[in-house]
Structures are given as structure tokens and as C-alpha cells.
mmCIF file of C-alpha atoms in Angstrom:
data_model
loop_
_atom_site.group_PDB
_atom_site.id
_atom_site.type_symbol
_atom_site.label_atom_id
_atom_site.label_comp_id
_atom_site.label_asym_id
_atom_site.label_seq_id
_atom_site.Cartn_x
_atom_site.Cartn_y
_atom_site.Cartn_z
ATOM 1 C CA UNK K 741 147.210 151.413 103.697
ATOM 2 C CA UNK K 742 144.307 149.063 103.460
ATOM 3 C CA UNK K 743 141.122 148.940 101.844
ATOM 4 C CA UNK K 744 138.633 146.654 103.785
ATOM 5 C CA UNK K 745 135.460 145.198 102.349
ATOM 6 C CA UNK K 746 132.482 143.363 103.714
ATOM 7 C CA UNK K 747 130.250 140.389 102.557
ATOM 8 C CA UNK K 748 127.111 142.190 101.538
ATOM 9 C CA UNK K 749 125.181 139.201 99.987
ATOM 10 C CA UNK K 750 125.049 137.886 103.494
ATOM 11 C CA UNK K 751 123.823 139.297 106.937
ATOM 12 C CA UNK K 752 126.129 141.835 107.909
ATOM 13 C CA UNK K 753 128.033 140.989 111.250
ATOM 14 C CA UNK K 754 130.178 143.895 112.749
ATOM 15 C CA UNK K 755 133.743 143.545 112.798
ATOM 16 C CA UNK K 756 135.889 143.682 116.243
ATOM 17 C CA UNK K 757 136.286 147.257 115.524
ATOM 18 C CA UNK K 758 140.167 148.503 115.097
ATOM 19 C CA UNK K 759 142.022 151.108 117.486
ATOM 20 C CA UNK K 760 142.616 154.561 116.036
ATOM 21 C CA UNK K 761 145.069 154.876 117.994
ATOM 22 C CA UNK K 762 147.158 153.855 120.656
ATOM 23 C CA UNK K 763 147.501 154.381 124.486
ATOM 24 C CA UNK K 764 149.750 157.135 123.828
ATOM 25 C CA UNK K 765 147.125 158.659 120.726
ATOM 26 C CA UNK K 766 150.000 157.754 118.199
ATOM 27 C CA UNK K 767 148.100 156.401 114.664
ATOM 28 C CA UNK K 768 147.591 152.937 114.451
ATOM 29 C CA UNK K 769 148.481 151.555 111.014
ATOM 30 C CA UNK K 770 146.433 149.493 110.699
ATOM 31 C CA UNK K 771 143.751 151.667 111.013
ATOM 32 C CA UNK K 772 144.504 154.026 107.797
ATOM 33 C CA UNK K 773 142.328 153.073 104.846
ATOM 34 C CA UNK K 774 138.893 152.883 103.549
ATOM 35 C CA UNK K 775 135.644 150.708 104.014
ATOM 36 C CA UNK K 776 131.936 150.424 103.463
ATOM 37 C CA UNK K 777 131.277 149.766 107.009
ATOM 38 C CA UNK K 778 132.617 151.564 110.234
ATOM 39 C CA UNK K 779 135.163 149.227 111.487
ATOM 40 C CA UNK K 780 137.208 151.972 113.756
ATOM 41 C CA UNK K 781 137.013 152.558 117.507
ATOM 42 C CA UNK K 782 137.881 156.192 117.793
ATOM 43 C CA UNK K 783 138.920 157.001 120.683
ATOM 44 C CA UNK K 784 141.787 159.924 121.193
ATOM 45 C CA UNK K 785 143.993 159.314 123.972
ATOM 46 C CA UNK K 786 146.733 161.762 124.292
ATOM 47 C CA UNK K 787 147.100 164.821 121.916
ATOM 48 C CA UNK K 788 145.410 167.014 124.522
ATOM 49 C CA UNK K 789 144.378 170.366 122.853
ATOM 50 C CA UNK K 790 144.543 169.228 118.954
ATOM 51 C CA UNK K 791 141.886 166.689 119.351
ATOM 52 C CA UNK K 792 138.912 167.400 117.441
ATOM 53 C CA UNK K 793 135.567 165.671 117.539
ATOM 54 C CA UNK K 794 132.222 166.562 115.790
ATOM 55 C CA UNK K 795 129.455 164.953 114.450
ATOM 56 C CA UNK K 796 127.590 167.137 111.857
ATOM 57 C CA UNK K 797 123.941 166.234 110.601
ATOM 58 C CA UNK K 798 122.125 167.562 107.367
ATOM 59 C CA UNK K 799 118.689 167.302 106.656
ATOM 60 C CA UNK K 800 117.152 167.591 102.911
ATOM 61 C CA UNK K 801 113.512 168.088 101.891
ATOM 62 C CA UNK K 802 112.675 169.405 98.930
ATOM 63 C CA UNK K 803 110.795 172.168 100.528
ATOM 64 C CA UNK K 804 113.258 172.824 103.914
ATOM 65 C CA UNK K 805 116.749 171.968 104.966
ATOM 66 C CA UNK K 806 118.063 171.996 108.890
ATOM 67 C CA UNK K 807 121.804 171.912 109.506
ATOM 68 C CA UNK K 808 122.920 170.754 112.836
ATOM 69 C CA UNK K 809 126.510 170.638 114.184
ATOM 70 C CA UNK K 810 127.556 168.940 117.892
ATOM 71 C CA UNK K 811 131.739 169.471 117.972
ATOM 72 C CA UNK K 812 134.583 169.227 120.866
ATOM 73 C CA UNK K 813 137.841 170.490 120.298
ATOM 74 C CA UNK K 814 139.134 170.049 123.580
ATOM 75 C CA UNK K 815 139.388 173.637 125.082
ATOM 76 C CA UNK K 816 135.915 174.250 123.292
ATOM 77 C CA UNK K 817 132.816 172.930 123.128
ATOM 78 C CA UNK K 818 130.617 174.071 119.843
ATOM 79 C CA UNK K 819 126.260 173.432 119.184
ATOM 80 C CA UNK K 820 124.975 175.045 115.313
ATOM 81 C CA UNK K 821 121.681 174.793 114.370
ATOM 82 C CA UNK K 822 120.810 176.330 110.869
ATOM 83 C CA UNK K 823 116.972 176.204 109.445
ATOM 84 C CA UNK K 824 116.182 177.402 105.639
ATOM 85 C CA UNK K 825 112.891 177.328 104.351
ATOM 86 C CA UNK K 826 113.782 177.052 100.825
ATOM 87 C CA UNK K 827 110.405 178.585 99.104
ATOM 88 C CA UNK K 828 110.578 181.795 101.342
ATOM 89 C CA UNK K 829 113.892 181.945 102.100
ATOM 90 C CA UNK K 830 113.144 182.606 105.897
ATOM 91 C CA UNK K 831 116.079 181.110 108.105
ATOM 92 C CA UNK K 832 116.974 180.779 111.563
ATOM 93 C CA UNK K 833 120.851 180.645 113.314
ATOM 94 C CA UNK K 834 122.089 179.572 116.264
ATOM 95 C CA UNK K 835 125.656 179.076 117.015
ATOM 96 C CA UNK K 836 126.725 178.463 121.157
ATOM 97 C CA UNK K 837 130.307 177.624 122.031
ATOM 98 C CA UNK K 838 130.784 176.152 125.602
ATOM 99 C CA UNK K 839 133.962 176.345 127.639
ATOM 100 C CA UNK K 840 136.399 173.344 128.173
ATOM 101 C CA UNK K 841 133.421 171.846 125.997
ATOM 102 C CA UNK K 842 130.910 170.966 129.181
ATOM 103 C CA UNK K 843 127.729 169.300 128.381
ATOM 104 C CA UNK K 844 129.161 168.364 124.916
ATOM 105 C CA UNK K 845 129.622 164.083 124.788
ATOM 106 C CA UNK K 846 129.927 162.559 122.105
ATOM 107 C CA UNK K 847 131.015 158.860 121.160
ATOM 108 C CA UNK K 848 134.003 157.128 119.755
ATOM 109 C CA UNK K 849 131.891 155.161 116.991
ATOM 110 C CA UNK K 850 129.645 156.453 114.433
ATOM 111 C CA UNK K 851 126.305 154.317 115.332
ATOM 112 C CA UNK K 852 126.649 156.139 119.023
ATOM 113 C CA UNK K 853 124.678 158.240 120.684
ATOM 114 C CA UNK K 854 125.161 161.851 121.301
ATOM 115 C CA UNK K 855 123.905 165.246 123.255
ATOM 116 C CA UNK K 856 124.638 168.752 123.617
ATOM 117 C CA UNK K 857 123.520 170.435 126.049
ATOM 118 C CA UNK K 858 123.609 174.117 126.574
ATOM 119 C CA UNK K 859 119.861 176.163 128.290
ATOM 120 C CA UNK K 860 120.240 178.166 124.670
ATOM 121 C CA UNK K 861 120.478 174.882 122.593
ATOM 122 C CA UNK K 862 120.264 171.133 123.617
ATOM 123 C CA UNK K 863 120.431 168.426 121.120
ATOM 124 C CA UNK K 864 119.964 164.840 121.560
ATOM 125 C CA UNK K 865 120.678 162.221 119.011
ATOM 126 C CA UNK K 866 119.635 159.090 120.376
ATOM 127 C CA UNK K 867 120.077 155.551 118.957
ATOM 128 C CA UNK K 868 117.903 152.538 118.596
ATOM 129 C CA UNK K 869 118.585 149.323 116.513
ATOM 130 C CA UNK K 870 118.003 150.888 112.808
ATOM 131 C CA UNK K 871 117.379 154.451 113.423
ATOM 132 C CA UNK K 872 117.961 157.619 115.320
ATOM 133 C CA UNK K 873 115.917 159.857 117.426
ATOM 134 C CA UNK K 874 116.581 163.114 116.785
ATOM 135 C CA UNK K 875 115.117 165.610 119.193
ATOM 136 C CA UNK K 876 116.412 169.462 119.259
ATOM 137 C CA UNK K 877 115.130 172.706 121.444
ATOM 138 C CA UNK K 878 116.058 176.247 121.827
ATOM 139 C CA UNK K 879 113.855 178.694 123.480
ATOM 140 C CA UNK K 880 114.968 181.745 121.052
ATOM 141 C CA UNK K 881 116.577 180.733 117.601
ATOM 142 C CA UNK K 882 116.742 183.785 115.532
ATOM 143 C CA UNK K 883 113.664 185.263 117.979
ATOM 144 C CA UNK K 884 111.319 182.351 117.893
ATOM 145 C CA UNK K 885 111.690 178.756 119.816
ATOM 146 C CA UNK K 886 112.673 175.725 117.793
ATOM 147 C CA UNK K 887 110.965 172.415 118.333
ATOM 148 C CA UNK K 888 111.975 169.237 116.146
ATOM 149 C CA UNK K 889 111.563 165.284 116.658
ATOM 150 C CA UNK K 890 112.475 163.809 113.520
ATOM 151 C CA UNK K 891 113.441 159.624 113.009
ATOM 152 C CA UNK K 892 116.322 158.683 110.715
ATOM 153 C CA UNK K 893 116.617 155.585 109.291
ATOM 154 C CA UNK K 894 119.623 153.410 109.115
ATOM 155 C CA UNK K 895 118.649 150.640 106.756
ATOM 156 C CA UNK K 896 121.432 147.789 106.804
ATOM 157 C CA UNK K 897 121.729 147.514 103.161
ATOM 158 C CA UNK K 898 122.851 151.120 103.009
ATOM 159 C CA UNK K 899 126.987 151.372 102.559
ATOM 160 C CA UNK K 900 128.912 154.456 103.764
ATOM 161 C CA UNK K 901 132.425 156.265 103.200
ATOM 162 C CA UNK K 902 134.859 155.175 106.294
ATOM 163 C CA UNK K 903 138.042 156.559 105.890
ATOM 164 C CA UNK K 904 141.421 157.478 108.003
ATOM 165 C CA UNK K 905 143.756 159.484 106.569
ATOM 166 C CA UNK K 906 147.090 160.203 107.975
ATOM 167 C CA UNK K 907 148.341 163.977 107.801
ATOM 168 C CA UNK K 908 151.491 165.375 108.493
ATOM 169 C CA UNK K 909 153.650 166.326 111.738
ATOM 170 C CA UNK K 910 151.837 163.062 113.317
ATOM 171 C CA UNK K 911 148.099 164.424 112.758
ATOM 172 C CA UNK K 912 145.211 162.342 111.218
ATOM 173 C CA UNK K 913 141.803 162.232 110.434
ATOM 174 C CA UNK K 914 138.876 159.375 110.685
ATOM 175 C CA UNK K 915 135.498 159.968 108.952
ATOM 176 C CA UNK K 916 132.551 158.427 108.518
ATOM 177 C CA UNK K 917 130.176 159.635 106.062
ATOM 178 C CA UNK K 918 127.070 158.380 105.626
ATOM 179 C CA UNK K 919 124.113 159.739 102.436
ATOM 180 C CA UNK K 920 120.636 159.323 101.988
ATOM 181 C CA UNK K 921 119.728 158.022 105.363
ATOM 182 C CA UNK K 922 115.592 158.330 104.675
ATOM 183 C CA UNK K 923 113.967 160.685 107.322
ATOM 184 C CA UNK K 924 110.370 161.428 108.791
ATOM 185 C CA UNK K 925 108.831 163.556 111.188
ATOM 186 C CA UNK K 926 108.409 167.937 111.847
ATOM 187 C CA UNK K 927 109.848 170.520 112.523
ATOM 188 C CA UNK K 928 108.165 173.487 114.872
ATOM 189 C CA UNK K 929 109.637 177.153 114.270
ATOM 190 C CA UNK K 930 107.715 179.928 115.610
ATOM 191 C CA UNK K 931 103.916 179.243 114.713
ATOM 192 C CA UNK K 932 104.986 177.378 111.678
ATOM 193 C CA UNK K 933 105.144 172.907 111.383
ATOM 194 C CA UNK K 934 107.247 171.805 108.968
ATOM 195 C CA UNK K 935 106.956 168.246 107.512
ATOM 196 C CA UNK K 936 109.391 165.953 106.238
ATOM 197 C CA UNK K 937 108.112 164.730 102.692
ATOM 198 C CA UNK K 938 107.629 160.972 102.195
ATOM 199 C CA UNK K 939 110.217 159.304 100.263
ATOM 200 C CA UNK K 940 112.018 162.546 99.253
ATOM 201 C CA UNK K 941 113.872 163.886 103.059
ATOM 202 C CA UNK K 942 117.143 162.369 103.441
ATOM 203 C CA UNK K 943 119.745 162.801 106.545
ATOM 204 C CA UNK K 944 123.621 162.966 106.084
ATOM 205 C CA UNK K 945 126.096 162.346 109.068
ATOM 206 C CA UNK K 946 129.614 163.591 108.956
ATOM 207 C CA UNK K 947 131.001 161.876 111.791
ATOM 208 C CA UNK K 948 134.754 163.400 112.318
ATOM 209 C CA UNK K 949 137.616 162.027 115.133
ATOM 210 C CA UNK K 950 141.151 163.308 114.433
ATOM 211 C CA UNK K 951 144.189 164.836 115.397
ATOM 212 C CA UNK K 952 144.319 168.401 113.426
ATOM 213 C CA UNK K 953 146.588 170.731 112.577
ATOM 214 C CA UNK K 954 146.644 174.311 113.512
ATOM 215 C CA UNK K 955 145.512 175.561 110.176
ATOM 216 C CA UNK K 956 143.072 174.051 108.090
ATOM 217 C CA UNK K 957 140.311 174.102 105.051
ATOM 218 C CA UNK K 958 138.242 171.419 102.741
ATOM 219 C CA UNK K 959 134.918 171.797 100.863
ATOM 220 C CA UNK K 960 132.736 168.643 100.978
ATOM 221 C CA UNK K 961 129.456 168.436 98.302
ATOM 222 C CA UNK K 962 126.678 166.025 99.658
ATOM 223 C CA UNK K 963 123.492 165.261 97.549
ATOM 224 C CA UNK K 964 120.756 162.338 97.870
ATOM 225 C CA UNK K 965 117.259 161.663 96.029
ATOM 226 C CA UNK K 966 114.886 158.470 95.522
ATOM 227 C CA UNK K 967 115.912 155.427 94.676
ATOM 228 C CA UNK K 968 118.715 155.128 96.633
ATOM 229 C CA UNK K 969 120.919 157.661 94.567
ATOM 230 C CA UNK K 970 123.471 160.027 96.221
ATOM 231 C CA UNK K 971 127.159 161.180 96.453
ATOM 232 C CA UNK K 972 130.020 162.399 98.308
ATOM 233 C CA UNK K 973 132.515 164.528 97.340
ATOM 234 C CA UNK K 974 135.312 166.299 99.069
ATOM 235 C CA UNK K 975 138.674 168.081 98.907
ATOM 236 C CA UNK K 976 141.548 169.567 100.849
ATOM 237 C CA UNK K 977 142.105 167.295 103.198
ATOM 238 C CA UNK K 978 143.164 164.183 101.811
ATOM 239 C CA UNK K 979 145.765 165.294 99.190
ATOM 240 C CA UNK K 980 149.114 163.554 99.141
ATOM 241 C CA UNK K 981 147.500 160.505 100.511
ATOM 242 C CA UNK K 982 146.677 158.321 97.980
ATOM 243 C CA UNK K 983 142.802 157.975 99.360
ATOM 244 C CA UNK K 984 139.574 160.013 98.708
ATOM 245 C CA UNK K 985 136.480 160.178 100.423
ATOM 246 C CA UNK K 986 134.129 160.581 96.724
ATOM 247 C CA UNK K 987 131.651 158.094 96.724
ATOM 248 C CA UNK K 988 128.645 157.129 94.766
ATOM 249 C CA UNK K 989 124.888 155.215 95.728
ATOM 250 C CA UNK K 990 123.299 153.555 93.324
ATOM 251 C CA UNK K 991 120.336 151.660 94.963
ATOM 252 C CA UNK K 992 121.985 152.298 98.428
ATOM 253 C CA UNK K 993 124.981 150.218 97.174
ATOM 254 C CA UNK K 994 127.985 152.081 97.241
ATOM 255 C CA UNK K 995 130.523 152.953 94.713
ATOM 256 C CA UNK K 996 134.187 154.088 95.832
ATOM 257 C CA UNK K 997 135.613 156.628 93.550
ATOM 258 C CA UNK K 998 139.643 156.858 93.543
ATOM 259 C CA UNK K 999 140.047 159.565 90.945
ATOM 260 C CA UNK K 1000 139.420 163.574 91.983
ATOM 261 C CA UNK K 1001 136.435 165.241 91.688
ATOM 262 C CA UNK K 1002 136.523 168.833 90.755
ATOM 263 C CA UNK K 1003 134.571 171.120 92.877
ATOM 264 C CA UNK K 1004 134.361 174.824 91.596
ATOM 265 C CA UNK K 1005 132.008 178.111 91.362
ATOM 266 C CA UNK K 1006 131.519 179.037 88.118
ATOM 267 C CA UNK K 1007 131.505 182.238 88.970
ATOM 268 C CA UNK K 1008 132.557 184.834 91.623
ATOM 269 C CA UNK K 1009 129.095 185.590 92.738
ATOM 270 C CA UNK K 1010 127.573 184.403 96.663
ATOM 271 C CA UNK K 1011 124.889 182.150 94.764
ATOM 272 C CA UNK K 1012 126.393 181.605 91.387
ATOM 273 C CA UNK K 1013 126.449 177.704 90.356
ATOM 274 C CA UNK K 1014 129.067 175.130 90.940
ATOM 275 C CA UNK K 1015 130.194 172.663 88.582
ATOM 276 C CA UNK K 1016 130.973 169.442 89.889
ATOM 277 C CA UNK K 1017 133.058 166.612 87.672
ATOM 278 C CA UNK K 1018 135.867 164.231 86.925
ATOM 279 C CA UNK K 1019 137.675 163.853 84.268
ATOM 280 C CA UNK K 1020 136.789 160.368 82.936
ATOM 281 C CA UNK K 1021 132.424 161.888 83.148
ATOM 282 C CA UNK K 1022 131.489 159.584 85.779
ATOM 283 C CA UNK K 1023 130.724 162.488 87.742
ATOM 284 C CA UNK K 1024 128.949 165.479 85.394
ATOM 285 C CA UNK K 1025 126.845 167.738 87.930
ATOM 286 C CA UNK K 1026 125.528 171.019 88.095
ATOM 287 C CA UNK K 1027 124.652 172.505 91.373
ATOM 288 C CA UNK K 1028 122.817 175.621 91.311
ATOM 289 C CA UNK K 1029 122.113 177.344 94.973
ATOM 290 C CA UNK K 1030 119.159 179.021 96.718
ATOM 291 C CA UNK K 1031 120.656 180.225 99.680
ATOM 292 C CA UNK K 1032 124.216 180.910 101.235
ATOM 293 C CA UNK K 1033 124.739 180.859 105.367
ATOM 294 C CA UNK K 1034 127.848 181.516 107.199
ATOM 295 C CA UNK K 1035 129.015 180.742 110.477
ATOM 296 C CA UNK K 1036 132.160 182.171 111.730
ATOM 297 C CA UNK K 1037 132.608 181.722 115.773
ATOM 298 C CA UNK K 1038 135.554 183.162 117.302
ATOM 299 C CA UNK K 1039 138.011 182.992 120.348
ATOM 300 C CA UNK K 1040 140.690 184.292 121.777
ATOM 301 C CA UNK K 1041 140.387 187.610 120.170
ATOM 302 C CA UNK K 1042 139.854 185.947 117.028
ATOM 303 C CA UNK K 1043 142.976 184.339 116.752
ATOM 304 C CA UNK K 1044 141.140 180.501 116.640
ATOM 305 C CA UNK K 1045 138.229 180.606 114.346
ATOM 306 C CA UNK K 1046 136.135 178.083 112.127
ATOM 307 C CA UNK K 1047 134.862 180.248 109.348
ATOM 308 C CA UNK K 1048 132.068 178.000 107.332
ATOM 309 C CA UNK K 1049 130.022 178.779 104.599
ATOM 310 C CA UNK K 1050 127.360 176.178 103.164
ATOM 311 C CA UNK K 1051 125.155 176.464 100.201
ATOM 312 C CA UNK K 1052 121.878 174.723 100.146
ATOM 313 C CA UNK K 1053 120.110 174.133 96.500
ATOM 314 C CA UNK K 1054 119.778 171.253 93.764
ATOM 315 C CA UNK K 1055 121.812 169.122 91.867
ATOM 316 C CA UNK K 1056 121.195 168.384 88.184
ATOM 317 C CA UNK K 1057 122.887 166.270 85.759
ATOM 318 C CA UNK K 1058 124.585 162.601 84.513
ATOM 319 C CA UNK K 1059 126.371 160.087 87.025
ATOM 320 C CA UNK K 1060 127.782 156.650 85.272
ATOM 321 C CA UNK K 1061 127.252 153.766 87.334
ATOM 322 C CA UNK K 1062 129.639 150.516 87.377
ATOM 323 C CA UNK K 1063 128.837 149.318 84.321
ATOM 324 C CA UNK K 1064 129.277 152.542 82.941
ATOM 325 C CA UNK K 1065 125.226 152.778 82.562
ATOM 326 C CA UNK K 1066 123.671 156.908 82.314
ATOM 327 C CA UNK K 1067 122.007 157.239 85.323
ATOM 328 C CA UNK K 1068 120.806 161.006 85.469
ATOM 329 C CA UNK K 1069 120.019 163.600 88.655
ATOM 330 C CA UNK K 1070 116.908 165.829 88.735
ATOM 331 C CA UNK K 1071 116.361 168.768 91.059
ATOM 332 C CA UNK K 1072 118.506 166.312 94.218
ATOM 333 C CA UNK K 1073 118.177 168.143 97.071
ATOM 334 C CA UNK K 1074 121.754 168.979 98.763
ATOM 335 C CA UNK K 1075 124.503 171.132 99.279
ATOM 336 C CA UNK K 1076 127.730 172.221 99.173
ATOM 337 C CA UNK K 1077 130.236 173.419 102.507
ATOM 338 C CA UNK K 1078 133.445 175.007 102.697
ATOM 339 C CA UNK K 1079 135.512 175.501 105.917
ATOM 340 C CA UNK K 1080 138.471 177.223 106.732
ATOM 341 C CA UNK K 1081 139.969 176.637 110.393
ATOM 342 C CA UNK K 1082 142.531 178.019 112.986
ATOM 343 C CA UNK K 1083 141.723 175.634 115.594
#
């Protein structure tokens, strides 16, 4: 088990980036750990039929959010685009599986390019030295087309959670999260333009390669807001392993956090709040939803699903930077996913 680090105070230069696996998709060793920088090839020889690839993309605007999921699980191809207007609560839902997972490619890194395509849905995430494209169309999404073009930002200062986990019965997991990637451009729904607003939209990537077990589930809290503050928290997935995936920005830099962070409703009600925390108050949040969505796609006569539920709202409260300094959260837009798999 490793944790790798970077020089920051100096121009970053990538790494010769470290097999997953190899040529017969056992885990490399030397690959399990964490780092600030993707340092990972992740390529999945082998395994055929418990492979499973996405990338998943959030975008946060005070005033809108768009969820948008690209995933390949061998036998399965799977596009998800979610819209919420958060002041009217009008949404739009599109989920489209396609078979043996054709027109689905996606990359082995996280600073790759990707596209689904699909004549309901067709995504294309193209990169360019600092940013990504983002373009997305569907000619009916919840009965009205969908238009976006929106630029996300990759600044080189900005850290991000890289982490492979191994699991049992030979499985494992690589991840690559990265917060508070700043974003500009529209969205077109219908007759309606929405605008990203300067210097408060943010993108997350979940970038995902591993080898998975049959049954699954994990809940994963994302949040980002000026200044270069965000986090990442998550659970159920790397228990037993001696590494998390919590993480902290403070300026973009970013802070590693080894200890658990708890993750529960306060409530059982569809939008009661959560309460976020850890037991030492470095992490003291309050995240209070505006909307609940829920995708559950199906196969086989249901017996492989991927039920998911997201929340999309605020964040409020007290984070404690390195030097144990109060550094509090106002009204961050973000949210808050659960999933529970037979895959």
C-alpha cells in the first residue's frame, strides 16, 4: 500500500503512469494506494463480464444542476442525463442502456476523452490542454430536446482524490475524483437557456475502472464553492482497507482525510437533511436537499440492476483546515448519491 505525492511548488511533470493491472487483469501492487495526481493507466485486460467502467460528471450552479453518466460494464453499455432547475423544480430524465455497450468508449486515464453515442442521447467529452468540451444532445429528454456546450476547466494547481482499492475474491477498484473544476457556458432545454454563473458553477468527475463484485452499494457526498473550497466524501466501498477517498480543498490545495466521515439522514423522510461529520470536527456539515431523482435501469428480468438515488441541495456549516483554522460553508452548491448494484 503506497501513498504517492507530487512536488507542487514546482511545474508539475506527469509521472510514467503505473499498470492497474496485468496482462492477465490480475491487480498490480504497486498500483493500490492514494495520490494527488492520476498516476494509473487503467486498462482491464481479462475479467471479461465483471469489468466496469464509467465516468460520471456533475454540474453545480447555484440556480441549476445537470447530472451526466457515460458507463460500460461489459455486456452493457449505459448514457444518464439528469437536469434540475433548482428554483422551479422542473427536471428532465434520460436513461439509455446499449447492448454489448456499442457506441460507448471510454479511456483508460482520467484526462481522456470520451463519447456516447446512442440517436436518443450522444455525449461527447472532449479534451484540450486545460479544459474539456462538453457537448450533449437528445432530440426528446423528458418531451423537449436538450442542447448543452459547456467548458470545464482543469487548472494545474487543482489536486484530486486518486485511489485503488483492492476488494475481495480478486476484485478492485481505481477512482479518480476530481471537485470544483470551474465551469462556463448554457444549457438549452425546451425554449428555455440556462447559464452557468461566473465564479459560482463547478464540475465534478467521478472517473471509475475496476473489477466489481456481483453485489454492491456506497454513498459518495460532493460539494464545491468560491475560493477554491470543496470536499469528498464517501462510504461502502473502501472498508477493511485501510484507505478512504474523503478529501478536503482549501484554495484548490488538497487535504487527504484518513479518518471516517459519517454520512446519515437525519430523518426518514425523501428530502429530510443529512448530517455530515467526523469525529475529531474537522468535518461539521449540514446538507439540506431540494430535490430527490432516481434512476433504476434494469436487465435480465430485473435480476442485474443499478438502483441510484441522488439528492441535489446546499451545504452549510464549519470545515478545519491544516492548521486547524475555522473555515466555514455557506449555501455550497452539491449533492449527495447513493447506489445499490447487482451488476
Amino acid at each position: 500500500m503506497h501513498t504517492w505525492t507530487c512536488q507542487m511548488n514546482s511545474p508539475f511533470v506527469p509521472p510514467v503512469p503505473i499498470p492497474l493491472c496485468d496482462a492477465r487483469g490480475r491487480l498490480n501492487p504497486e498500483a493500490i494506494g492514494w495520490s494527488s495526481q492520476p498516476r494509473v493507466d487503467c486498462s482491464l485486460p481479462g475479467n471479461l463480464g465483471r469489468r466496469k467502467r464509467w465516468n460520471h460528471w456533475n454540474i453545480s450552479t447555484p440556480d441549476w444542476t445537470l447530472s451526466l453518466i457515460q458507463a460500460d460494464l461489459d455486456y452493457v453499455g449505459y448514457g444518464a442525463a439528469y437536469f434540475l432547475d433548482l428554483g422551479s423544480s422542473r427536471h428532465a430524465a434520460l436513461n439509455q442502456l446499449s447492448l454489448l455497450a456499442r457506441g460507448c468508449n471510454l479511456p483508460d486515464t482520467p484526462q481522456g476523452g470520451h463519447a456516447f453515442e446512442h440517436p436518443r442521447l450522444q455525449l461527447h467529452f472532449n479534451e484540450y490542454p486545460g479544459r474539456v468540451r462538453l457537448t450533449a444532445t437528445s432530440p426528446n429528454i423528458g418531451g423537449q430536446p436538450l442542447h448543452l456546450a459547456l467548458d470545464i476547466q482543469r487548472p494545474a494547481h487543482l489536486e484530486s482524490v486518486n485511489l485503488v482499492v483492492p476488494f475481495g475474491n480478486q476484485g478492485f477498484h481505481a477512482t479518480c475524483r476530481q471537485v470544483g473544476l470551474p465551469v462556463t457556458g448554457s444549457v438549452h432545454l425546451g425554449a428555455r437557456d440556462y447559464e452557468c454563473a461566473s465564479g459560482h458553477s463547478f464540475a465534478s468527475m467521478d472517473f471509475g475502472r475496476g473489477v466489481w463484485p456481483l453485489r454492491s452499494q456506497w454513498t459518495r457526498a460532493v460539494f464545491a464553492a468560491p475560493g477554491g473550497i470543496g470536499g469528498n466524501f464517501g462510504s461502502g466501498w473502501t472498508e477493511h482497507s485501510g484507505l478512504t477517498e474523503n478529501a478536503l480543498w482549501f484554495g484548490g490545495a488538497l487535504l487527504h482525510l484518513e479518518q471516517a466521515v459519517q454520512i446519515r439522514q437525519t430523518r426518514q423522510s425523501p428530502l429530510a437533511p443529512w448530517q455530515l461529520s467526523t469525529e475529531d470536527g474537522q468535518v461539521d456539515l449540514a446538507f439540506t436537499p431540494r430535490h430527490a431523482h432516481a434512476a433504476k435501469p434494469r436487465l435480465g428480468f430485473g435480476l442485474l440492476y443499478a438502483d441510484t438515488h441522488e439528492w441535489f441541495g446546499q451545504y452549510d456549516g464549519l470545515l478545519r483546515n491544516a492548521l486547524g483554522e475555522r473555515v466555514p460553508v455557506r449555501a455550497a452548491p452539491g449533492w449527495i448519491g447513493t447506489n445499490r448494484t447487482r451488476w
